[in-house]
Structures are given as C-alpha cells and as structure tokens.
PDB file of C-alpha atoms in Angstrom:
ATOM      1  CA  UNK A 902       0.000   0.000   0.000  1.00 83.00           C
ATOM      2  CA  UNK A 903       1.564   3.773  -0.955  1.00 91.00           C
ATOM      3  CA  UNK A 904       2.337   5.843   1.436  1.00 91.00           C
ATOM      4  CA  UNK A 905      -0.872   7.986  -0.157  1.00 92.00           C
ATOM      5  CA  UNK A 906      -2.840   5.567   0.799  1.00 93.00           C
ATOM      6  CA  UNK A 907      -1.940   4.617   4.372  1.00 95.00           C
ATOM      7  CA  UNK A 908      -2.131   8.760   5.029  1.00 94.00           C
ATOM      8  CA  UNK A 909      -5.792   8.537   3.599  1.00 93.00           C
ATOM      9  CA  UNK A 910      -6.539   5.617   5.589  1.00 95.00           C
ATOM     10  CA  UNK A 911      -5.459   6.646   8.809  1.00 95.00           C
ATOM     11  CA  UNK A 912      -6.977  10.399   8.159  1.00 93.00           C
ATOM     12  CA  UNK A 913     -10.234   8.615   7.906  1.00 93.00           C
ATOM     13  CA  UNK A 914     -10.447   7.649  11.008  1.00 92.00           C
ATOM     14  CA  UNK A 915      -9.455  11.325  12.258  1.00 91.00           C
ATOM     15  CA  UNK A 916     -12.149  13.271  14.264  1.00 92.00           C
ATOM     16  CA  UNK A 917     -13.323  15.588  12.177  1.00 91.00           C
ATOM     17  CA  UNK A 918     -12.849  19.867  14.188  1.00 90.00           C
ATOM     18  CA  UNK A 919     -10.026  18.253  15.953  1.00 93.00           C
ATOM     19  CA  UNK A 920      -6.207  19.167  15.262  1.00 96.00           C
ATOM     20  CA  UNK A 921      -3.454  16.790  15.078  1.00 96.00           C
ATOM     21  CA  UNK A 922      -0.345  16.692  14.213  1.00 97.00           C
ATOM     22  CA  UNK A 923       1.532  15.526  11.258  1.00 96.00           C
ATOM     23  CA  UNK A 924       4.053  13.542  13.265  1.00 95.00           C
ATOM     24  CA  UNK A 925       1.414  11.596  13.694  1.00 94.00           C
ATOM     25  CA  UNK A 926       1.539  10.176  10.208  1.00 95.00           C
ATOM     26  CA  UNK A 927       5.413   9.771   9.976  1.00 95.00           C
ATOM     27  CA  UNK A 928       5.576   6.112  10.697  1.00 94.00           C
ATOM     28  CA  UNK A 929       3.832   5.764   7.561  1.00 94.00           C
ATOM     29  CA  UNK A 930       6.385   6.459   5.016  1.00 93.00           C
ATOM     30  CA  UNK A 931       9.430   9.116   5.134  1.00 93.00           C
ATOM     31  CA  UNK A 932       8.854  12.658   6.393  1.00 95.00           C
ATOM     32  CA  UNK A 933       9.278  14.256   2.856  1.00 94.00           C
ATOM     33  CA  UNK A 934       6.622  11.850   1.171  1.00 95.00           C
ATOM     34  CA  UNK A 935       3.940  12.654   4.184  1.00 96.00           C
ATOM     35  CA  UNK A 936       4.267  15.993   3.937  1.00 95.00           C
ATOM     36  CA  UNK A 937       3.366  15.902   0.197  1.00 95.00           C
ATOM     37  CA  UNK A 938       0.518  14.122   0.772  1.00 95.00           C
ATOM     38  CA  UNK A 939      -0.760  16.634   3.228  1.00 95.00           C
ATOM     39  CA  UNK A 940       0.415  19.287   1.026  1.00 95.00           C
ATOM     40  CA  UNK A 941      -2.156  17.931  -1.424  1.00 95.00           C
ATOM     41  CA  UNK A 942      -4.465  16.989   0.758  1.00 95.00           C
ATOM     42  CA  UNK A 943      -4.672  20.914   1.984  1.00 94.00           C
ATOM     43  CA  UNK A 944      -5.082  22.043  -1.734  1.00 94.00           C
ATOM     44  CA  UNK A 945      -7.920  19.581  -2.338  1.00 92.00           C
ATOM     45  CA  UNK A 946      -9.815  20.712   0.666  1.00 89.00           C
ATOM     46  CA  UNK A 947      -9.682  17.713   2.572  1.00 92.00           C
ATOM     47  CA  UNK A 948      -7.544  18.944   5.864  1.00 93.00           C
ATOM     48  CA  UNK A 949      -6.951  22.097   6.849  1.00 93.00           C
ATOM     49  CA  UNK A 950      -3.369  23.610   8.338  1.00 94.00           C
ATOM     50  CA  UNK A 951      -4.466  25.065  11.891  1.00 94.00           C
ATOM     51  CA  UNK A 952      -0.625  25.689  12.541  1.00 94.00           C
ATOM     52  CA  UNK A 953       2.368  24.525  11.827  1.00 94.00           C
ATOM     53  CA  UNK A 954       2.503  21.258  11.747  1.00 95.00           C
ATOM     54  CA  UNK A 955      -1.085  20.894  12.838  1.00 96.00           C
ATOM     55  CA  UNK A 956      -3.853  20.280  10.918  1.00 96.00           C
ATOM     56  CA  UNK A 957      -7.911  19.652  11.139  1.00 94.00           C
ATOM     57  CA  UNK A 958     -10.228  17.829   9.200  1.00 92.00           C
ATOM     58  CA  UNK A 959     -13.326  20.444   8.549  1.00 89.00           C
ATOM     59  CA  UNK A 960     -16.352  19.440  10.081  1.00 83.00           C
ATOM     60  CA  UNK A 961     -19.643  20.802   8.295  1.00 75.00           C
ATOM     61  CA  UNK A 962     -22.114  22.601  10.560  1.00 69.00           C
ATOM     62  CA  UNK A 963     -25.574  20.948  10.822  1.00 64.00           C
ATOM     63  CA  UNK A 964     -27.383  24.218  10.612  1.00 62.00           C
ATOM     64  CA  UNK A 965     -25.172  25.537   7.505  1.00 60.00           C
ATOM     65  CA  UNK A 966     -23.504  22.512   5.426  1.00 59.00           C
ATOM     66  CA  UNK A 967     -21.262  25.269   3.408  1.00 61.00           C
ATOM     67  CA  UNK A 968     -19.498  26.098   6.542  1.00 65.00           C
ATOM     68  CA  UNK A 969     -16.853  24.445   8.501  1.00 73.00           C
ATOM     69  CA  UNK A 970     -16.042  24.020  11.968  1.00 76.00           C
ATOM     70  CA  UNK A 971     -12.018  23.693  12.160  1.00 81.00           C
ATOM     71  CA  UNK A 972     -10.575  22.964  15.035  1.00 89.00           C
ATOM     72  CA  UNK A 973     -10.517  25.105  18.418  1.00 92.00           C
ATOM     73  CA  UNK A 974      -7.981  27.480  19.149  1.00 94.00           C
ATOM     74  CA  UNK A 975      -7.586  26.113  22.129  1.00 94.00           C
ATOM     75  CA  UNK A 976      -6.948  22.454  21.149  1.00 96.00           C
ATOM     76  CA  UNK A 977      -4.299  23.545  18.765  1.00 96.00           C
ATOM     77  CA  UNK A 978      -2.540  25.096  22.165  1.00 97.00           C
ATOM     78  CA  UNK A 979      -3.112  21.836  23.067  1.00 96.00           C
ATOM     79  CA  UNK A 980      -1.733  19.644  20.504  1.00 97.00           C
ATOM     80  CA  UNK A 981       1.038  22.034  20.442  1.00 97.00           C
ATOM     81  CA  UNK A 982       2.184  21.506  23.582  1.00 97.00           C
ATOM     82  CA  UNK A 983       1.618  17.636  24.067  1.00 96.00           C
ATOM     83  CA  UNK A 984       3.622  17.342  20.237  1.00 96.00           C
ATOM     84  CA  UNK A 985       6.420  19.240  21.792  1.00 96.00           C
ATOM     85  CA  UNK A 986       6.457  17.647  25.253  1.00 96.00           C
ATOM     86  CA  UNK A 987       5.818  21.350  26.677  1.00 97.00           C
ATOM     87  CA  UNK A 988       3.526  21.697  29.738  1.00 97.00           C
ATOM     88  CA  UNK A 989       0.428  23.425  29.860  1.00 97.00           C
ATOM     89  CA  UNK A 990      -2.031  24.883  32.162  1.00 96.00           C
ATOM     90  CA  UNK A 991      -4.347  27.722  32.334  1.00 93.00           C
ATOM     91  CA  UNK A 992      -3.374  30.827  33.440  1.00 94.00           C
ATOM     92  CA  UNK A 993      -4.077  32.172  37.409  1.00 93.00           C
ATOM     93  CA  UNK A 994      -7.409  34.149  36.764  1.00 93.00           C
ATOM     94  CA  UNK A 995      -8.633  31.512  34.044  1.00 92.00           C
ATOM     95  CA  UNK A 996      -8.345  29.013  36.465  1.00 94.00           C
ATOM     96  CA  UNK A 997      -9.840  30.945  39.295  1.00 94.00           C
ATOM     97  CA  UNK A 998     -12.805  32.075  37.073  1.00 93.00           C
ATOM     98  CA  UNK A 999     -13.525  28.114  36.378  1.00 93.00           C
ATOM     99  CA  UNK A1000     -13.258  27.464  40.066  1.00 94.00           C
ATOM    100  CA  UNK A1001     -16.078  29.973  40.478  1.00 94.00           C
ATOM    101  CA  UNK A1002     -13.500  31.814  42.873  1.00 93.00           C
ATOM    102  CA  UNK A1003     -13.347  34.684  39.973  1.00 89.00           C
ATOM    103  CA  UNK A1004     -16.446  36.274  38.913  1.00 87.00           C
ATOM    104  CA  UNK A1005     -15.476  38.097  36.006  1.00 85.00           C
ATOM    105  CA  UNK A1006     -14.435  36.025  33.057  1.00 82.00           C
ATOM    106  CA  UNK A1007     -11.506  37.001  31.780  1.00 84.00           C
ATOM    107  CA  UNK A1008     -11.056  38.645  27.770  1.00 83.00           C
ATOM    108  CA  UNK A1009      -9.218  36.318  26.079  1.00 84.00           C
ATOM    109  CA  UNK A1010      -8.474  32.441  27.122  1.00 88.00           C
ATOM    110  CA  UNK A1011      -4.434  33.067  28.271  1.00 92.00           C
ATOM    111  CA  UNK A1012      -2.276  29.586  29.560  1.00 96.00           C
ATOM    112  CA  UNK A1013       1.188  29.431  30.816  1.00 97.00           C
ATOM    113  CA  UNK A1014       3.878  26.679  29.508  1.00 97.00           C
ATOM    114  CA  UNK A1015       7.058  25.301  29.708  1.00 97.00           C
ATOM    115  CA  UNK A1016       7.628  25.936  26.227  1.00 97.00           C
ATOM    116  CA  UNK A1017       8.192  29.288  24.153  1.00 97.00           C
ATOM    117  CA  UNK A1018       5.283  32.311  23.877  1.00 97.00           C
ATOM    118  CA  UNK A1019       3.426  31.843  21.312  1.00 96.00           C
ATOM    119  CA  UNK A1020      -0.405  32.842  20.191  1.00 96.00           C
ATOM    120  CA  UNK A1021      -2.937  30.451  18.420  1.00 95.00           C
ATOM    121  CA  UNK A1022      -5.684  31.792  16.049  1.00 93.00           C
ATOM    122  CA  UNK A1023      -8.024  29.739  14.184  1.00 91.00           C
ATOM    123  CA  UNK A1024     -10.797  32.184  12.469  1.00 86.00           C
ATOM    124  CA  UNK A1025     -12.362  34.651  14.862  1.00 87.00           C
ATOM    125  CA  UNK A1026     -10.633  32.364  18.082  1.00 90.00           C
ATOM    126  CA  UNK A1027      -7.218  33.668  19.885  1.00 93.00           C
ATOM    127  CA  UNK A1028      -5.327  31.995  22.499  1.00 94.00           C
ATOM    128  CA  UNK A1029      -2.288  32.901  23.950  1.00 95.00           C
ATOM    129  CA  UNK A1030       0.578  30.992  24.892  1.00 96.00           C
ATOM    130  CA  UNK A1031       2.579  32.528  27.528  1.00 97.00           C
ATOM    131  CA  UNK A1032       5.938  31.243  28.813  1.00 98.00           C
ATOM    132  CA  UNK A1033       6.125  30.582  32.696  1.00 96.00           C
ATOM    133  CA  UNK A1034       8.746  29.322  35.244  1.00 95.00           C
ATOM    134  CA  UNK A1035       8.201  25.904  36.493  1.00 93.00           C
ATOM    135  CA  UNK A1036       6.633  27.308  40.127  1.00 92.00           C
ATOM    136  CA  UNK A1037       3.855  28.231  38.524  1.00 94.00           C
ATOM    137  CA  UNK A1038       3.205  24.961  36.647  1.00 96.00           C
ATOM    138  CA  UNK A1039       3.048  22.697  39.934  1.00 95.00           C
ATOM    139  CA  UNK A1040       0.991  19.301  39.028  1.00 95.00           C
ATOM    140  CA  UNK A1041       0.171  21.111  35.496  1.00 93.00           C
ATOM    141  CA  UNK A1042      -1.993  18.350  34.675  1.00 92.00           C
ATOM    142  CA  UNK A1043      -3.888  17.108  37.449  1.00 93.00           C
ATOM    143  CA  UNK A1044      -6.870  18.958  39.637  1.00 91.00           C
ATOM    144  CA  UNK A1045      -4.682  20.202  42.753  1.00 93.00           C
ATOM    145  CA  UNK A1046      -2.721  22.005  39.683  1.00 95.00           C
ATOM    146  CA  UNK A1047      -5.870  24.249  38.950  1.00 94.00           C
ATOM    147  CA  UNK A1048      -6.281  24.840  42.568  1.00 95.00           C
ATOM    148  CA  UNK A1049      -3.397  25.636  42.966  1.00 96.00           C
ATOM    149  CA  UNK A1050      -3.252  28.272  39.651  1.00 96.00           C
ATOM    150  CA  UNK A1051      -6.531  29.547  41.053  1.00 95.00           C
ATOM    151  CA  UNK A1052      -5.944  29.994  44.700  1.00 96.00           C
ATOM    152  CA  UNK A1053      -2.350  31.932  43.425  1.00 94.00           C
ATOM    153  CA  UNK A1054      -4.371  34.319  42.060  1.00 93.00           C
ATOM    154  CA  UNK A1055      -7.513  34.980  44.244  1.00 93.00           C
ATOM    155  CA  UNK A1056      -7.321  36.387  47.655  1.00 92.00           C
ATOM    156  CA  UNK A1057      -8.229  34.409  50.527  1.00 93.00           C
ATOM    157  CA  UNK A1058      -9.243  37.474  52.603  1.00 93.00           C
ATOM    158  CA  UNK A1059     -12.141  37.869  50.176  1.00 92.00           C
ATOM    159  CA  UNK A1060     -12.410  33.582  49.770  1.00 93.00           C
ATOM    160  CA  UNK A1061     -15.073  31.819  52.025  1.00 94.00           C
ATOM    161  CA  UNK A1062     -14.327  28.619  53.208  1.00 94.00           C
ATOM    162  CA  UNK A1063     -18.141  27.677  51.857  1.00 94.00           C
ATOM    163  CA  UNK A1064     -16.164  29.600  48.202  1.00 94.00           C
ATOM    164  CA  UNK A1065     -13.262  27.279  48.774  1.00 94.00           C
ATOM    165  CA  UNK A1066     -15.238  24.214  49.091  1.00 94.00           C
ATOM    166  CA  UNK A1067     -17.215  24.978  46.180  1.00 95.00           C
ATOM    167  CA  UNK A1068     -14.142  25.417  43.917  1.00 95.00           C
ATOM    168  CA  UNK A1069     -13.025  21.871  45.302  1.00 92.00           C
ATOM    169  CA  UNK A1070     -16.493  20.560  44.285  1.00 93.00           C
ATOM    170  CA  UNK A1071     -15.773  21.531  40.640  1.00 94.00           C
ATOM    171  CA  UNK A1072     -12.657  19.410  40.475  1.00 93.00           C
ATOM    172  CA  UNK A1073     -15.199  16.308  40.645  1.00 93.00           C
ATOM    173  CA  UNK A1074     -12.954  14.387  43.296  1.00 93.00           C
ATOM    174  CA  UNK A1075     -13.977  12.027  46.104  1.00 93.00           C
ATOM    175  CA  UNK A1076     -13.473  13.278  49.559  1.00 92.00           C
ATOM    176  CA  UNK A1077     -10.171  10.875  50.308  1.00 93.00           C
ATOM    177  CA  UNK A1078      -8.947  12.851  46.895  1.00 95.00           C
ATOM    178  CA  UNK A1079      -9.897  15.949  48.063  1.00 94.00           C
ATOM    179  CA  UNK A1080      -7.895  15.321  51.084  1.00 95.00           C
ATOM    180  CA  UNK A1081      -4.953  14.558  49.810  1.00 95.00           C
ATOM    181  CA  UNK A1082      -5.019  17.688  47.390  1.00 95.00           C
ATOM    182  CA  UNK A1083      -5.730  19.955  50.637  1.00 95.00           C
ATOM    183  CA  UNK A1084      -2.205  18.056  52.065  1.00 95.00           C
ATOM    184  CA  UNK A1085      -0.509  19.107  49.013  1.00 95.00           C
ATOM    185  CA  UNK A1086      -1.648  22.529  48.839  1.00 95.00           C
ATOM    186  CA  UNK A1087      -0.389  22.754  52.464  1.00 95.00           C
ATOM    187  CA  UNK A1088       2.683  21.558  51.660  1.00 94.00           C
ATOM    188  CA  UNK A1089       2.994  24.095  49.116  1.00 93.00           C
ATOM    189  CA  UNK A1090       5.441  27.458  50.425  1.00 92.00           C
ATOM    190  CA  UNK A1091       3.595  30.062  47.651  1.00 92.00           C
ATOM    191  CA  UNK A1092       0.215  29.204  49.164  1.00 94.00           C
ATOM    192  CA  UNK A1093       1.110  29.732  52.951  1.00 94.00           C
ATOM    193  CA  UNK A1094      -1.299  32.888  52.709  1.00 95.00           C
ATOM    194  CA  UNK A1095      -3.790  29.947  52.599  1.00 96.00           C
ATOM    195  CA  UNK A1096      -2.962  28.049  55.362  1.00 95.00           C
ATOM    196  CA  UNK A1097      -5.890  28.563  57.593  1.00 95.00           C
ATOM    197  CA  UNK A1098      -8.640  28.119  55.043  1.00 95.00           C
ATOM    198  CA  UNK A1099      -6.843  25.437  53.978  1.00 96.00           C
ATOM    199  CA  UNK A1100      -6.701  23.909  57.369  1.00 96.00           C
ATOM    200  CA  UNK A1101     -10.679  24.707  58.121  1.00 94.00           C
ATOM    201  CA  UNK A1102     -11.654  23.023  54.788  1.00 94.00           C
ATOM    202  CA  UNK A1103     -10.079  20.177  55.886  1.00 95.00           C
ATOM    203  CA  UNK A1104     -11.941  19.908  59.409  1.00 93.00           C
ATOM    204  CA  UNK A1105     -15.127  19.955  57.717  1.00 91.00           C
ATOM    205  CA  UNK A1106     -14.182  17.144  55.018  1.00 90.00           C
ATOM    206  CA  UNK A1107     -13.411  15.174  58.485  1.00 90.00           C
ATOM    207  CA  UNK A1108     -15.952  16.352  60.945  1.00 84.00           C
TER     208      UNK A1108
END
C-alpha cells in the first residue's frame, strides 16, 4: 500500500474539528513523502493547516452545510504543547474564574507553559501561549494544579471557606482525593497565605 494511501486511511479515522499533528503520520512512510501528501491533501480541501505542523479535518455545521467548523484554538494550544512535550495549564485568573472563585471572566483564554510564547488563532478564536517558570506549573496536569493556579491568584481574605469548598467541588474528586489535594496545597510554600482556610476546609471534610 503507498504511502498515499496509508495517510488517507489513517486520516479517515481522524475526528473531524479536531487538530493533530503531522508527526502523527510519519511512521507511515518518510517525512518528505507525508508531507506531500498533506500538502495535497490541503489544496484539495480535505484537511486544513491550523498551525504549523497541525492540521484539522473540517467538520460541516448541521445548521449551515457550506461552513466548517475547524478545530478550536484552544486544542491547537493543546496539541502544540503535548507534540512538543511542553507543559500546559491555564493561566491564574482563568483558572480561578472556572473554580467559580473569579467572577469576572476574563477577555481572552491566556495559559502558561514550559515551552516558548506563542499565540494560536483559528478564524475569529485567539489563544495565547505565555511562557512561565516551572513554580507556577506545579501538578500542570492534574486537579490540585488548577487549585493551585486559582488559589495563586484569588485572595483568601475575600475567599469563604463555603467559596473554597465549592471550587473543590468543581474538580469532581472524592473526599479521600480531596484530602490529599488539601495536604498538598499545604505543603505548598507560595500558598502559605492559605494556610488557615486550607486547614478549616479540611476539618469539615473530616468532621
């Protein structure tokens, strides 16, 4: 089978509105002859390139066939970072506005990474891509490491304990998880302003 047809086959089975990247298809056949086919593939309509590197197969809209749904901005970020082995999390106030401890959402989606500033548009979308140090992307992929982004940016003087324990609801954890994340957080020297809240959240998960 050519290397045309192993891209097409594997494409296929691609989700269409959701990026990937072209690495993806490299075991198929050398880099140079891949990258024709997507070449092609682009020009005939079939994927579109969301980035470099990344691409999207369109996805028609059921209310309006003609148009396309790409790929999100944000998923591109995404498939950016994981491609690159570069962490990513959302930013403090994104995090603390999904947490419900930040009322006011914030104008444009904004994460920090490990890896170089960049910014991701795909039509009318914008994300940025912000560089960070490493303290500030503690557990970047697990639930204590949105806590954790959210708490650094809220205050606790104006943070309820009933606020805080909401915030933990959102994570979707079971109490001996939530536990554990409050002995973390505690653990944790840039959230010592949280101690006590931290402290009385846990009392009530044990009373």
């Amino acid at each position: 089978m050519s290397v045309a047809e192993l891209v097409n086959n594997k494409l296929a089975r691609m989700k269409r509105g959701a990026p990937f990247s072209i690495e993806r298809f490299y075991t198929l056949g050398s880099v140079s002859a891949v990258q024709k086919k997507m070449s092609r593939l682009v020009k005939e309509g079939k994927v579109v390139r969301v980035a470099k590197g990344i691409y999207s197969r369109p996805k028609p809209l059921i209310i309006s066939p003609t148009m396309n749904i790409v790929a999100k901005a944000e998923d591109v970020a995404r498939v950016w970072a994981e491609t690159n082995n570069y962490k990513l999390s959302y930013q403090g106030m994104e995090a603390a506005y999904r947490l419900g401890l930040q009322t006011q959402a914030p104008m444009k989606s904004v994460f920090w990474t490990s890896g170089p500033t960049r910014t991701f548009r795909v039509g009318n979308q914008e994300v940025q891509v912000k560089h960070a140090a490493n303290s500030k992307l503690v557990w970047y992929d697990k639930p204590e490491g949105e806590l954790f982004r959210g708490l650094m940016f809220a205050a606790p003087e104006h943070t309820t304990v009933s606020e805080l324990s909401a915030a933990m609801k959102r994570l979707n954890l079971s109490k001996e998880q939530n536990l554990k994340v409050i002995s973390k957080l505690l653990m944790n020297k840039n959230l010592s302003m949280w101690s006590n809240k931290l402290l009385e959240l846990r009392k009530t998960l044990l009373s």
